[in-house]
DNA sequence: CATATTTATGAATTTAATTCATTGGTTTTT
DNA sequence: AAAAACCAATGAATTAAATTCATAAATATG
């Protein structure tokens, strides 16, 4: 018999295009999903997905079920918002602290949508730099911190968002363009253009350059566009999320290169206090965040 | 986590107005449903139903979930029809043999709806009387038999529809009107007005009168309205399903009385061959049949 | 051609749902 | 007013089923 579990899986398959990624998305193993799909297929006597080389493709039947899933899951979310109103859990505050500057890109439209659904929740962005963002939660200065920190800590929950790749961004004429992959040494004589945050908050420096003993010059800019403008005009190179620069790369404004043979990856979490985690509007915020990110951001991968 | 199981239960609770009846409706025990409701309530931190003395009442939250359930379950049904088309299982024949004459009442609109959803299925009513309707299935004369037969038989499946009460129908001026409950003896000097079928197909005779050694006169009519017309004009009494006479009773055209202290009840099944049972359009027919009957027919109770 | 990655599968395990047996309330009956 | 009948709730036992584990098969990738 069909269950929501199946629909959630179908939606994840559609989102991620692979069984193993979908499995992470719904916090199950690849095996579990494979079994699930099998039982679904035998229940309806038709196939839902088809192996397409290394990944998979949805069949016609699968597409029908996916569109059902999307419809149904949205309706459930809407009803759950209604339930929060009924039980008077539809108010409170959601002050978001952003550790990842580029995240403004997807957070802004998300906040607009959130405001529509939760008019009685005080929504705010906590601006400025914070040395210890998790402390901010404990001190009550913010309700969610969006960043890459995820070390286990009492009374704090790190809700996984997604994993993304950080690419080196170069001017199209940069001599390094000939290399398909950049390594630490390639940054030795460059100027690194970053957001105005300490060194230990920049993955490239922390995980690649510092271990290799390389300390390039730095120059900072507040906004992603400003950084890209500097890169394009050959003032230096930057390291930014692949989805944050996609448009600029597609239009040949800049070029992007992988950092290290496996790439430089970063994980994004939304951290809250334990007590905040159970609030309906926070749960809703998280699911819509994940949904919109997986739907709109290219190249991201489920986490956990 | 919410599952379709919960929504199916909610819908059944709404339909039947009681946990134990809802349990039968979804083929589970009362205990299972009670646990299910409890876990649902603790998941959302609010109550869904409230004990209202003998039976139960849905809370505001419960009503929200019920309307979600109805929407979602309909969408699933629609998608399953689409899947049948995709896998080319949307054609075949559905010839219905009716053992219960009064069932025309609900079957007609149901057939109209069915035709809309399954334009490529040959839908027919097998008319006339059949001594052994199950044999009709085996001989290929019909695809479904709607009647009260349900003895286990090889290669035949009896899909339970519902249980209903058969009431004695009297003219408003009938001397028997003073009795709240009629017993076999009360029929001794009456004329029994029935459909034109053999005695052993009339529950009142088979289960009440014959065992008591009472053999009233009989007169037959083809149509329910004709029977009621005869009753109203004092030509005799009839025994008909409570839902079949509700409108006439409500308008005081006739009056209805319980037969025996526990009432005279009859069970309705839709019987098919085993192989027919798995066809998508047959399953769809059955679920819509049950849905519309439980939604529109008063006083019916889930079976099994 | 070896290696990475991805999906499929059978068996074992764990989790969760359901039933069983019983109790506590309500209503109805006598 | 007591008894009977009915209905829902509960905890423990049971059963069922979903998930994981371990592994194989299949398909790119370098």
PDB file of C-alpha atoms in Angstrom, chain A:
ATOM      1  CA  UNK A   1       0.000   0.000   0.000  1.00  0.00           C
ATOM      2  CA  UNK A   2       1.241   3.431  -0.920  1.00  0.00           C
ATOM      3  CA  UNK A   3       2.589   5.499   1.954  1.00  0.00           C
ATOM      4  CA  UNK A   4       3.964   8.998   2.260  1.00  0.00           C
ATOM      5  CA  UNK A   5       7.377   7.474   2.753  1.00  0.00           C
ATOM      6  CA  UNK A   6       7.221   6.357  -0.863  1.00  0.00           C
ATOM      7  CA  UNK A   7       6.221   9.783  -2.034  1.00  0.00           C
ATOM      8  CA  UNK A   8       8.988  11.410  -0.026  1.00  0.00           C
ATOM      9  CA  UNK A   9      11.438   9.038  -1.638  1.00  0.00           C
ATOM     10  CA  UNK A  10      10.099   9.738  -5.102  1.00  0.00           C
ATOM     11  CA  UNK A  11      10.438  13.455  -4.560  1.00  0.00           C
ATOM     12  CA  UNK A  12      14.005  12.998  -3.373  1.00  0.00           C
ATOM     13  CA  UNK A  13      14.807  10.838  -6.385  1.00  0.00           C
ATOM     14  CA  UNK A  14      13.520  13.560  -8.633  1.00  0.00           C
ATOM     15  CA  UNK A  15      15.464  16.212  -6.740  1.00  0.00           C
ATOM     16  CA  UNK A  16      18.770  14.397  -6.646  1.00  0.00           C
ATOM     17  CA  UNK A  17      18.666  12.152  -9.704  1.00  0.00           C
ATOM     18  CA  UNK A  18      20.243   9.233  -7.902  1.00  0.00           C
ATOM     19  CA  UNK A  19      19.223   6.614  -5.401  1.00  0.00           C
ATOM     20  CA  UNK A  20      22.180   7.086  -3.078  1.00  0.00           C
ATOM     21  CA  UNK A  21      21.843  10.870  -2.978  1.00  0.00           C
ATOM     22  CA  UNK A  22      18.099  10.564  -2.484  1.00  0.00           C
ATOM     23  CA  UNK A  23      18.788   8.207   0.382  1.00  0.00           C
ATOM     24  CA  UNK A  24      20.876  10.820   2.146  1.00  0.00           C
ATOM     25  CA  UNK A  25      18.212  13.377   1.455  1.00  0.00           C
ATOM     26  CA  UNK A  26      15.619  11.375   3.357  1.00  0.00           C
ATOM     27  CA  UNK A  27      18.107  10.147   5.961  1.00  0.00           C
ATOM     28  CA  UNK A  28      18.039   6.502   4.986  1.00  0.00           C
ATOM     29  CA  UNK A  29      20.508   4.119   3.390  1.00  0.00           C
ATOM     30  CA  UNK A  30      20.737   3.495  -0.308  1.00  0.00           C
ATOM     31  CA  UNK A  31      19.633  -0.063   0.366  1.00  0.00           C
ATOM     32  CA  UNK A  32      16.483   1.026   2.139  1.00  0.00           C
ATOM     33  CA  UNK A  33      15.493   3.144  -0.812  1.00  0.00           C
ATOM     34  CA  UNK A  34      16.257   0.418  -3.277  1.00  0.00           C
ATOM     35  CA  UNK A  35      13.964  -1.934  -1.382  1.00  0.00           C
ATOM     36  CA  UNK A  36      11.326   0.727  -1.115  1.00  0.00           C
ATOM     37  CA  UNK A  37      11.343   1.346  -4.837  1.00  0.00           C
ATOM     38  CA  UNK A  38      11.177  -2.350  -5.509  1.00  0.00           C
ATOM     39  CA  UNK A  39       8.120  -2.855  -3.336  1.00  0.00           C
ATOM     40  CA  UNK A  40       6.464   0.175  -4.891  1.00  0.00           C
ATOM     41  CA  UNK A  41       7.080  -1.187  -8.343  1.00  0.00           C
ATOM     42  CA  UNK A  42       5.771  -4.613  -7.545  1.00  0.00           C
ATOM     43  CA  UNK A  43       2.717  -3.071  -5.904  1.00  0.00           C
ATOM     44  CA  UNK A  44       1.732  -1.239  -9.065  1.00  0.00           C
ATOM     45  CA  UNK A  45       3.188  -3.800 -11.423  1.00  0.00           C
ATOM     46  CA  UNK A  46       5.203  -1.214 -13.292  1.00  0.00           C
ATOM     47  CA  UNK A  47       8.652   0.319 -13.047  1.00  0.00           C
ATOM     48  CA  UNK A  48       9.226   3.743 -11.595  1.00  0.00           C
ATOM     49  CA  UNK A  49      12.889   4.299 -12.322  1.00  0.00           C
ATOM     50  CA  UNK A  50      15.319   3.027 -14.880  1.00  0.00           C
ATOM     51  CA  UNK A  51      19.051   2.736 -14.525  1.00  0.00           C
ATOM     52  CA  UNK A  52      20.617   5.209 -16.893  1.00  0.00           C
ATOM     53  CA  UNK A  53      24.295   4.349 -16.705  1.00  0.00           C
ATOM     54  CA  UNK A  54      25.633   5.601 -13.403  1.00  0.00           C
ATOM     55  CA  UNK A  55      22.529   7.439 -12.375  1.00  0.00           C
ATOM     56  CA  UNK A  56      18.821   6.870 -12.805  1.00  0.00           C
ATOM     57  CA  UNK A  57      15.895   8.204 -14.786  1.00  0.00           C
ATOM     58  CA  UNK A  58      12.243   8.353 -13.847  1.00  0.00           C
ATOM     59  CA  UNK A  59       9.785   6.507 -16.029  1.00  0.00           C
ATOM     60  CA  UNK A  60       6.454   7.983 -17.105  1.00  0.00           C
ATOM     61  CA  UNK A  61       4.812   6.294 -14.169  1.00  0.00           C
ATOM     62  CA  UNK A  62       7.532   7.645 -11.907  1.00  0.00           C
ATOM     63  CA  UNK A  63       6.907  11.169 -13.162  1.00  0.00           C
ATOM     64  CA  UNK A  64       3.215  10.843 -12.398  1.00  0.00           C
ATOM     65  CA  UNK A  65       4.045   9.761  -8.882  1.00  0.00           C
ATOM     66  CA  UNK A  66       6.561  12.564  -8.461  1.00  0.00           C
ATOM     67  CA  UNK A  67       4.035  15.178  -9.395  1.00  0.00           C
ATOM     68  CA  UNK A  68       1.605  13.577  -6.981  1.00  0.00           C
ATOM     69  CA  UNK A  69       4.298  13.645  -4.329  1.00  0.00           C
ATOM     70  CA  UNK A  70       5.065  17.306  -4.827  1.00  0.00           C
ATOM     71  CA  UNK A  71       1.417  18.238  -4.678  1.00  0.00           C
ATOM     72  CA  UNK A  72       0.723  16.120  -1.619  1.00  0.00           C
ATOM     73  CA  UNK A  73       3.807  17.120   0.323  1.00  0.00           C
ATOM     74  CA  UNK A  74       3.023  20.781  -0.224  1.00  0.00           C
ATOM     75  CA  UNK A  75      -0.520  20.284   0.982  1.00  0.00           C
ATOM     76  CA  UNK A  76       0.764  18.545   4.067  1.00  0.00           C
ATOM     77  CA  UNK A  77       3.122  21.416   4.783  1.00  0.00           C
ATOM     78  CA  UNK A  78       0.273  23.858   4.392  1.00  0.00           C
ATOM     79  CA  UNK A  79      -1.911  21.866   6.744  1.00  0.00           C
ATOM     80  CA  UNK A  80       0.872  21.677   9.282  1.00  0.00           C
ATOM     81  CA  UNK A  81       1.057  25.457   9.203  1.00  0.00           C
ATOM     82  CA  UNK A  82      -2.676  25.539   9.834  1.00  0.00           C
ATOM     83  CA  UNK A  83      -2.246  23.176  12.761  1.00  0.00           C
ATOM     84  CA  UNK A  84       0.373  25.473  14.247  1.00  0.00           C
ATOM     85  CA  UNK A  85      -2.123  28.320  14.066  1.00  0.00           C
ATOM     86  CA  UNK A  86      -4.844  26.226  15.637  1.00  0.00           C
ATOM     87  CA  UNK A  87      -2.607  25.274  18.517  1.00  0.00           C
ATOM     88  CA  UNK A  88      -1.278  28.801  18.856  1.00  0.00           C
ATOM     89  CA  UNK A  89       2.274  27.869  18.028  1.00  0.00           C
ATOM     90  CA  UNK A  90       2.452  30.180  15.058  1.00  0.00           C
ATOM     91  CA  UNK A  91       4.260  33.041  16.742  1.00  0.00           C
ATOM     92  CA  UNK A  92       7.713  33.657  18.088  1.00  0.00           C
ATOM     93  CA  UNK A  93      10.931  34.999  16.687  1.00  0.00           C
ATOM     94  CA  UNK A  94      13.281  33.767  14.008  1.00  0.00           C
ATOM     95  CA  UNK A  95      16.460  35.797  13.997  1.00  0.00           C
ATOM     96  CA  UNK A  96      18.891  34.337  11.513  1.00  0.00           C
ATOM     97  CA  UNK A  97      22.649  34.769  11.821  1.00  0.00           C
ATOM     98  CA  UNK A  98      24.537  34.103   8.584  1.00  0.00           C
ATOM     99  CA  UNK A  99      28.043  32.800   8.704  1.00  0.00           C
ATOM    100  CA  UNK A 100      28.108  32.120   4.989  1.00  0.00           C
ATOM    101  CA  UNK A 101      27.943  35.397   3.110  1.00  0.00           C
ATOM    102  CA  UNK A 102      27.040  33.897  -0.230  1.00  0.00           C
ATOM    103  CA  UNK A 103      23.975  32.364   1.367  1.00  0.00           C
ATOM    104  CA  UNK A 104      22.215  35.692   1.038  1.00  0.00           C
ATOM    105  CA  UNK A 105      21.529  34.527  -2.506  1.00  0.00           C
ATOM    106  CA  UNK A 106      19.047  31.866  -1.529  1.00  0.00           C
ATOM    107  CA  UNK A 107      18.083  33.187   1.872  1.00  0.00           C
ATOM    108  CA  UNK A 108      16.451  36.361   0.643  1.00  0.00           C
ATOM    109  CA  UNK A 109      13.702  34.789  -1.466  1.00  0.00           C
ATOM    110  CA  UNK A 110      13.261  32.187   1.213  1.00  0.00           C
ATOM    111  CA  UNK A 111      12.620  34.818   3.832  1.00  0.00           C
ATOM    112  CA  UNK A 112      10.046  36.461   1.611  1.00  0.00           C
ATOM    113  CA  UNK A 113       8.181  33.211   1.303  1.00  0.00           C
ATOM    114  CA  UNK A 114       8.455  32.527   4.998  1.00  0.00           C
ATOM    115  CA  UNK A 115       6.973  35.898   5.868  1.00  0.00           C
ATOM    116  CA  UNK A 116       3.913  35.076   3.801  1.00  0.00           C
ATOM    117  CA  UNK A 117       3.328  31.814   5.600  1.00  0.00           C
ATOM    118  CA  UNK A 118       4.126  32.958   9.125  1.00  0.00           C
ATOM    119  CA  UNK A 119       2.982  36.552   9.415  1.00  0.00           C
ATOM    120  CA  UNK A 120       3.121  36.396  13.204  1.00  0.00           C
ATOM    121  CA  UNK A 121       6.726  35.282  13.453  1.00  0.00           C
ATOM    122  CA  UNK A 122       9.276  38.047  13.937  1.00  0.00           C
ATOM    123  CA  UNK A 123      11.741  37.411  11.169  1.00  0.00           C
ATOM    124  CA  UNK A 124      15.117  39.086  11.246  1.00  0.00           C
ATOM    125  CA  UNK A 125      18.639  38.874   9.939  1.00  0.00           C
ATOM    126  CA  UNK A 126      21.287  39.305  12.606  1.00  0.00           C
ATOM    127  CA  UNK A 127      23.891  41.359  10.807  1.00  0.00           C
ATOM    128  CA  UNK A 128      27.549  41.843  11.505  1.00  0.00           C
ATOM    129  CA  UNK A 129      30.305  39.390  12.197  1.00  0.00           C
ATOM    130  CA  UNK A 130      30.184  37.091  15.211  1.00  0.00           C
ATOM    131  CA  UNK A 131      33.253  35.352  16.542  1.00  0.00           C
ATOM    132  CA  UNK A 132      31.311  32.493  18.105  1.00  0.00           C
ATOM    133  CA  UNK A 133      27.958  32.176  16.420  1.00  0.00           C
ATOM    134  CA  UNK A 134      26.829  29.256  18.555  1.00  0.00           C
ATOM    135  CA  UNK A 135      27.332  31.375  21.651  1.00  0.00           C
ATOM    136  CA  UNK A 136      24.929  33.767  19.983  1.00  0.00           C
ATOM    137  CA  UNK A 137      22.238  31.102  20.251  1.00  0.00           C
ATOM    138  CA  UNK A 138      22.879  30.504  23.920  1.00  0.00           C
ATOM    139  CA  UNK A 139      22.929  34.188  24.702  1.00  0.00           C
ATOM    140  CA  UNK A 140      19.644  34.641  22.836  1.00  0.00           C
ATOM    141  CA  UNK A 141      21.052  36.950  20.208  1.00  0.00           C
ATOM    142  CA  UNK A 142      19.847  34.712  17.393  1.00  0.00           C
ATOM    143  CA  UNK A 143      17.524  31.750  16.882  1.00  0.00           C
ATOM    144  CA  UNK A 144      19.285  30.083  13.964  1.00  0.00           C
ATOM    145  CA  UNK A 145      22.860  30.209  12.805  1.00  0.00           C
ATOM    146  CA  UNK A 146      23.530  29.196   9.241  1.00  0.00           C
ATOM    147  CA  UNK A 147      27.117  28.060   8.925  1.00  0.00           C
ATOM    148  CA  UNK A 148      29.407  25.108   8.656  1.00  0.00           C
ATOM    149  CA  UNK A 149      29.946  24.445  12.355  1.00  0.00           C
ATOM    150  CA  UNK A 150      28.645  21.090  13.485  1.00  0.00           C
ATOM    151  CA  UNK A 151      30.580  19.812  16.446  1.00  0.00           C
ATOM    152  CA  UNK A 152      28.284  18.092  18.907  1.00  0.00           C
ATOM    153  CA  UNK A 153      27.365  20.326  21.749  1.00  0.00           C
ATOM    154  CA  UNK A 154      24.928  20.121  24.590  1.00  0.00           C
ATOM    155  CA  UNK A 155      21.508  21.683  23.941  1.00  0.00           C
ATOM    156  CA  UNK A 156      22.473  22.615  20.396  1.00  0.00           C
ATOM    157  CA  UNK A 157      21.181  20.876  17.291  1.00  0.00           C
ATOM    158  CA  UNK A 158      22.868  21.199  13.953  1.00  0.00           C
ATOM    159  CA  UNK A 159      20.287  20.618  11.244  1.00  0.00           C
ATOM    160  CA  UNK A 160      22.074  19.548   8.065  1.00  0.00           C
ATOM    161  CA  UNK A 161      21.294  21.613   5.006  1.00  0.00           C
ATOM    162  CA  UNK A 162      23.569  20.540   2.178  1.00  0.00           C
ATOM    163  CA  UNK A 163      27.123  20.020   0.951  1.00  0.00           C
ATOM    164  CA  UNK A 164      28.526  22.174  -1.793  1.00  0.00           C
ATOM    165  CA  UNK A 165      31.762  22.631  -3.658  1.00  0.00           C
ATOM    166  CA  UNK A 166      33.911  25.710  -3.361  1.00  0.00           C
ATOM    167  CA  UNK A 167      35.518  26.626  -6.659  1.00  0.00           C
ATOM    168  CA  UNK A 168      38.396  28.914  -7.409  1.00  0.00           C
ATOM    169  CA  UNK A 169      37.211  31.893  -9.432  1.00  0.00           C
ATOM    170  CA  UNK A 170      39.574  33.403 -12.004  1.00  0.00           C
ATOM    171  CA  UNK A 171      39.482  36.056 -14.630  1.00  0.00           C
ATOM    172  CA  UNK A 172      38.983  34.499 -18.070  1.00  0.00           C
ATOM    173  CA  UNK A 173      42.472  35.630 -19.067  1.00  0.00           C
ATOM    174  CA  UNK A 174      44.185  34.397 -15.922  1.00  0.00           C
ATOM    175  CA  UNK A 175      47.319  32.339 -16.695  1.00  0.00           C
ATOM    176  CA  UNK A 176      45.998  29.652 -14.355  1.00  0.00           C
ATOM    177  CA  UNK A 177      43.101  29.058 -16.741  1.00  0.00           C
ATOM    178  CA  UNK A 178      45.065  26.341 -18.501  1.00  0.00           C
ATOM    179  CA  UNK A 179      44.985  24.130 -15.419  1.00  0.00           C
ATOM    180  CA  UNK A 180      41.939  21.989 -14.908  1.00  0.00           C
ATOM    181  CA  UNK A 181      42.570  21.665 -11.208  1.00  0.00           C
ATOM    182  CA  UNK A 182      44.308  24.172  -8.938  1.00  0.00           C
ATOM    183  CA  UNK A 183      46.480  23.184  -6.009  1.00  0.00           C
ATOM    184  CA  UNK A 184      47.742  25.131  -3.031  1.00  0.00           C
ATOM    185  CA  UNK A 185      50.946  26.147  -4.778  1.00  0.00           C
ATOM    186  CA  UNK A 186      49.010  27.854  -7.554  1.00  0.00           C
ATOM    187  CA  UNK A 187      47.797  30.455  -5.060  1.00  0.00           C
ATOM    188  CA  UNK A 188      51.293  31.429  -3.921  1.00  0.00           C
ATOM    189  CA  UNK A 189      51.631  34.553  -6.029  1.00  0.00           C
ATOM    190  CA  UNK A 190      48.018  35.619  -6.128  1.00  0.00           C
ATOM    191  CA  UNK A 191      45.847  38.007  -4.188  1.00  0.00           C
ATOM    192  CA  UNK A 192      42.975  36.258  -2.517  1.00  0.00           C
ATOM    193  CA  UNK A 193      39.730  38.181  -2.548  1.00  0.00           C
ATOM    194  CA  UNK A 194      37.424  37.243   0.310  1.00  0.00           C
ATOM    195  CA  UNK A 195      34.594  38.475   2.470  1.00  0.00           C
ATOM    196  CA  UNK A 196      35.838  40.515   5.454  1.00  0.00           C
ATOM    197  CA  UNK A 197      36.084  37.632   7.934  1.00  0.00           C
ATOM    198  CA  UNK A 198      39.033  36.155   9.872  1.00  0.00           C
ATOM    199  CA  UNK A 199      41.335  33.673   8.148  1.00  0.00           C
ATOM    200  CA  UNK A 200      40.037  30.738  10.129  1.00  0.00           C
ATOM    201  CA  UNK A 201      36.614  31.213   8.622  1.00  0.00           C
ATOM    202  CA  UNK A 202      37.808  30.816   5.069  1.00  0.00           C
ATOM    203  CA  UNK A 203      37.827  27.179   4.013  1.00  0.00           C
ATOM    204  CA  UNK A 204      40.433  27.652   1.297  1.00  0.00           C
ATOM    205  CA  UNK A 205      42.936  29.126   3.738  1.00  0.00           C
ATOM    206  CA  UNK A 206      42.086  26.840   6.629  1.00  0.00           C
ATOM    207  CA  UNK A 207      42.010  23.549   4.754  1.00  0.00           C
ATOM    208  CA  UNK A 208      44.274  24.071   1.764  1.00  0.00           C
ATOM    209  CA  UNK A 209      46.667  26.999   1.919  1.00  0.00           C
ATOM    210  CA  UNK A 210      47.654  27.067   5.577  1.00  0.00           C
ATOM    211  CA  UNK A 211      48.442  23.318   5.710  1.00  0.00           C
ATOM    212  CA  UNK A 212      50.623  23.855   2.644  1.00  0.00           C
ATOM    213  CA  UNK A 213      52.346  26.844   4.262  1.00  0.00           C
ATOM    214  CA  UNK A 214      51.120  29.254   1.654  1.00  0.00           C
ATOM    215  CA  UNK A 215      49.996  32.733   2.656  1.00  0.00           C
ATOM    216  CA  UNK A 216      48.825  34.798  -0.298  1.00  0.00           C
ATOM    217  CA  UNK A 217      47.878  38.425  -0.042  1.00  0.00           C
ATOM    218  CA  UNK A 218      44.294  39.179   0.907  1.00  0.00           C
ATOM    219  CA  UNK A 219      41.825  41.783  -0.116  1.00  0.00           C
ATOM    220  CA  UNK A 220      38.230  41.908   1.077  1.00  0.00           C
ATOM    221  CA  UNK A 221      34.860  42.936  -0.257  1.00  0.00           C
ATOM    222  CA  UNK A 222      31.434  42.816   1.349  1.00  0.00           C
ATOM    223  CA  UNK A 223      29.342  41.574  -1.530  1.00  0.00           C
ATOM    224  CA  UNK A 224      29.621  38.631  -3.870  1.00  0.00           C
ATOM    225  CA  UNK A 225      29.222  40.852  -6.911  1.00  0.00           C
ATOM    226  CA  UNK A 226      32.008  43.077  -5.682  1.00  0.00           C
ATOM    227  CA  UNK A 227      34.336  40.108  -5.283  1.00  0.00           C
ATOM    228  CA  UNK A 228      33.494  38.897  -8.761  1.00  0.00           C
ATOM    229  CA  UNK A 229      34.015  42.352 -10.177  1.00  0.00           C
ATOM    230  CA  UNK A 230      37.493  42.411  -8.645  1.00  0.00           C
ATOM    231  CA  UNK A 231      38.257  38.954  -9.977  1.00  0.00           C
ATOM    232  CA  UNK A 232      37.037  39.811 -13.461  1.00  0.00           C
ATOM    233  CA  UNK A 233      39.215  42.907 -13.483  1.00  0.00           C
ATOM    234  CA  UNK A 234      42.211  40.756 -12.557  1.00  0.00           C
ATOM    235  CA  UNK A 235      42.819  42.081  -9.052  1.00  0.00           C
ATOM    236  CA  UNK A 236      43.007  38.534  -7.699  1.00  0.00           C
ATOM    237  CA  UNK A 237      41.295  35.207  -7.352  1.00  0.00           C
ATOM    238  CA  UNK A 238      38.450  34.115  -5.101  1.00  0.00           C
ATOM    239  CA  UNK A 239      36.995  30.881  -3.751  1.00  0.00           C
ATOM    240  CA  UNK A 240      33.220  30.730  -3.765  1.00  0.00           C
ATOM    241  CA  UNK A 241      30.384  28.186  -3.736  1.00  0.00           C
ATOM    242  CA  UNK A 242      29.741  26.743  -7.177  1.00  0.00           C
ATOM    243  CA  UNK A 243      26.075  27.748  -7.056  1.00  0.00           C
ATOM    244  CA  UNK A 244      26.995  31.317  -6.082  1.00  0.00           C
ATOM    245  CA  UNK A 245      28.970  31.916  -9.249  1.00  0.00           C
ATOM    246  CA  UNK A 246      27.086  29.763 -11.716  1.00  0.00           C
ATOM    247  CA  UNK A 247      25.460  32.657 -13.582  1.00  0.00           C
ATOM    248  CA  UNK A 248      28.717  34.526 -13.913  1.00  0.00           C
ATOM    249  CA  UNK A 249      30.544  31.437 -15.154  1.00  0.00           C
ATOM    250  CA  UNK A 250      27.777  30.626 -17.623  1.00  0.00           C
ATOM    251  CA  UNK A 251      28.133  34.129 -19.070  1.00  0.00           C
ATOM    252  CA  UNK A 252      31.942  33.850 -19.202  1.00  0.00           C
ATOM    253  CA  UNK A 253      32.316  36.798 -16.879  1.00  0.00           C
ATOM    254  CA  UNK A 254      34.726  34.648 -14.849  1.00  0.00           C
ATOM    255  CA  UNK A 255      35.942  31.063 -14.987  1.00  0.00           C
ATOM    256  CA  UNK A 256      35.888  28.452 -12.239  1.00  0.00           C
ATOM    257  CA  UNK A 257      38.324  25.694 -11.381  1.00  0.00           C
ATOM    258  CA  UNK A 258      38.266  22.813  -8.948  1.00  0.00           C
ATOM    259  CA  UNK A 259      40.561  23.113  -5.924  1.00  0.00           C
ATOM    260  CA  UNK A 260      42.491  19.884  -5.243  1.00  0.00           C
ATOM    261  CA  UNK A 261      41.780  16.612  -7.019  1.00  0.00           C
ATOM    262  CA  UNK A 262      38.723  15.820  -4.900  1.00  0.00           C
ATOM    263  CA  UNK A 263      37.558  19.380  -4.813  1.00  0.00           C
ATOM    264  CA  UNK A 264      37.112  21.601  -1.799  1.00  0.00           C
ATOM    265  CA  UNK A 265      33.777  20.911  -0.190  1.00  0.00           C
ATOM    266  CA  UNK A 266      31.918  22.592   2.609  1.00  0.00           C
ATOM    267  CA  UNK A 267      28.929  21.522   4.663  1.00  0.00           C
ATOM    268  CA  UNK A 268      26.165  23.837   5.648  1.00  0.00           C
ATOM    269  CA  UNK A 269      24.082  23.478   8.781  1.00  0.00           C
ATOM    270  CA  UNK A 270      21.331  25.435  10.433  1.00  0.00           C
ATOM    271  CA  UNK A 271      22.040  25.364  14.148  1.00  0.00           C
ATOM    272  CA  UNK A 272      19.482  26.024  16.845  1.00  0.00           C
ATOM    273  CA  UNK A 273      18.923  25.450  20.496  1.00  0.00           C
ATOM    274  CA  UNK A 274      17.254  22.141  21.223  1.00  0.00           C
ATOM    275  CA  UNK A 275      14.099  23.857  22.395  1.00  0.00           C
ATOM    276  CA  UNK A 276      13.846  25.976  19.271  1.00  0.00           C
ATOM    277  CA  UNK A 277      14.132  22.919  17.066  1.00  0.00           C
ATOM    278  CA  UNK A 278      10.671  21.653  17.895  1.00  0.00           C
ATOM    279  CA  UNK A 279       8.820  24.835  16.994  1.00  0.00           C
ATOM    280  CA  UNK A 280       6.578  24.360  13.996  1.00  0.00           C
ATOM    281  CA  UNK A 281       7.779  27.461  12.206  1.00  0.00           C
ATOM    282  CA  UNK A 282      11.398  26.442  12.582  1.00  0.00           C
ATOM    283  CA  UNK A 283      10.688  23.012  11.154  1.00  0.00           C
ATOM    284  CA  UNK A 284       8.804  24.645   8.327  1.00  0.00           C
ATOM    285  CA  UNK A 285      11.671  27.032   7.721  1.00  0.00           C
ATOM    286  CA  UNK A 286      14.112  24.154   7.486  1.00  0.00           C
ATOM    287  CA  UNK A 287      12.074  22.045   5.109  1.00  0.00           C
ATOM    288  CA  UNK A 288      11.382  24.938   2.767  1.00  0.00           C
ATOM    289  CA  UNK A 289      15.036  25.943   2.965  1.00  0.00           C
ATOM    290  CA  UNK A 290      16.122  22.484   1.918  1.00  0.00           C
ATOM    291  CA  UNK A 291      13.425  22.216  -0.719  1.00  0.00           C
ATOM    292  CA  UNK A 292      14.215  25.513  -2.394  1.00  0.00           C
ATOM    293  CA  UNK A 293      17.959  24.956  -2.178  1.00  0.00           C
ATOM    294  CA  UNK A 294      17.802  21.512  -3.726  1.00  0.00           C
ATOM    295  CA  UNK A 295      15.431  22.804  -6.374  1.00  0.00           C
ATOM    296  CA  UNK A 296      17.347  25.924  -7.338  1.00  0.00           C
ATOM    297  CA  UNK A 297      21.000  25.463  -6.388  1.00  0.00           C
ATOM    298  CA  UNK A 298      23.101  23.480  -8.854  1.00  0.00           C
ATOM    299  CA  UNK A 299      25.654  20.985  -7.733  1.00  0.00           C
ATOM    300  CA  UNK A 300      24.647  20.682  -4.111  1.00  0.00           C
ATOM    301  CA  UNK A 301      24.508  17.306  -2.478  1.00  0.00           C
ATOM    302  CA  UNK A 302      22.575  15.995   0.521  1.00  0.00           C
ATOM    303  CA  UNK A 303      24.371  15.834   3.800  1.00  0.00           C
ATOM    304  CA  UNK A 304      24.619  13.232   6.564  1.00  0.00           C
TER     305      UNK A 304
END
